[in-house]
Amino acid sequence: MQKSDAEPDPKNSDVDIDVYGWVLEHRTVDEAAVAAGTGLDRADVCRSVERLRVSRLLHVSPVDPSVAFAVAPDTAAEQLVAPLEARIRDQQREISGIREDLGRFLPHYLGRRSTGESLEVLESLEDVRGALNRASLNCATEMLSSQPGGGSRVPEAMQEALRRDETMLQRGISIRTLYHHTARFNGPSQAYVAATSALGAQYRTAHELFGRLIAFDRELAFIPVADGSWGAVVIREPSTVAYLCNIFDQTWDLASPFSVAAGQGLEEVAREIHETIIRLLGAGLKDEAIARRLGMSLRTARRHIADIMQELGAGSRFQAGVAASARGLLDRGPDAEQAAGAESDGG
């Protein structure tokens, strides 16, 4: 039956099938005859005949209204679908026209910079997304990505990135992505990694990352603008792009495969996060700086810090540092003084 905004009544569907079958065999819509033959109420027969006519399943003779023919369902469907398909074709032509009309402005937009310009600042999120989509379409060999912050992203952006990554993977593009260790505890990130890993993407995590980066074919790189907005800086200068990709490779070599996120893998990650916080506390970093370095929320960082203070039996940061040093906990990893020099002043 032709679909309406309301949910179809199963009782009506049964009635319509009975009436359709009767008309198919007897070629009449005489209400009394149909009601007697099907055992239905005449009022129900009348309503059913009208529904069947609207759905193009019955053709009533213009000469004798009691004579009717059952129409093949596929024929009825074609009659109903034809105008819908015509409207779709019109809309497709309208879409093509819009793209063609606005496409005439693209050379002027791109012309604001020379092809040799090494930097371009994209100020809006829409421009960033558009540039990333174009870069992914033109990508020929590989995409490298560093995503700090535990992998948490706006769902809309994550879905768009998932579609973009799946398309590249299906074309044979190599994709490698770095997350903070905290991404292992993030449900959406776990689902994202599982979906794209099945297509060949590779993921690793580290307790600290150098920042956000997306690079295509080691020729084009995107980094965030310094004001913390959704903008991005597009870098084309070969030496700078190569430098950023080398930093990525070095971090990648020291990172842990995301696939070990079960069992002992999670325990190892949790231990590394714990010890890193102890080192950063000993180096004098503030809560906000520690949260940024480890890609976790300030609340989560403070919860870890409180647990560590309790574990060390310390009532202050200074006491915690003394206790950690006495236990040799500050000597287990990389030199934290370098981290303190970079971030403790600004917090």
Coordinates of C-alpha atoms in Angstrom, one line a residue, residues 12 16 43 61 78 86 101-102 121 144 157 160 175 177-178 186 206 213-214 250 272 286 307 319 336:
N12 CA -6.1 -2.8 7.0
D16 CA -6.8 -5.1 1.4
A43 CA -17.9 -0.4 5.1
S61 CA -13.8 0.7 -15.5
E78 CA 6.2 2.0 -11.3
A86 CA 11.5 12.5 -11.9
D101 CA 28.1 27.7 -10.5
L102 CA 30.1 27.8 -7.3
V121 CA 46.1 29.7 7.5
L144 CA 50.3 10.2 9.1
A157 CA 34.1 15.1 13.0
E160 CA 33.6 12.4 8.8
I175 CA 47.4 5.2 7.4
T177 CA 47.9 7.3 13.7
L178 CA 49.3 8.2 17.1
N186 CA 37.9 5.9 25.4
A206 CA 52.3 7.1 23.8
L213 CA 49.5 16.8 13.1
I214 CA 48.1 15.4 9.9
Q250 CA 60.6 8.9 16.0
E272 CA 53.4 4.1 32.5
K286 CA 51.1 22.1 37.5
D307 CA 45.9 8.9 44.3
Q319 CA 56.7 16.1 50.1
A336 CA 61.5 15.3 33.4

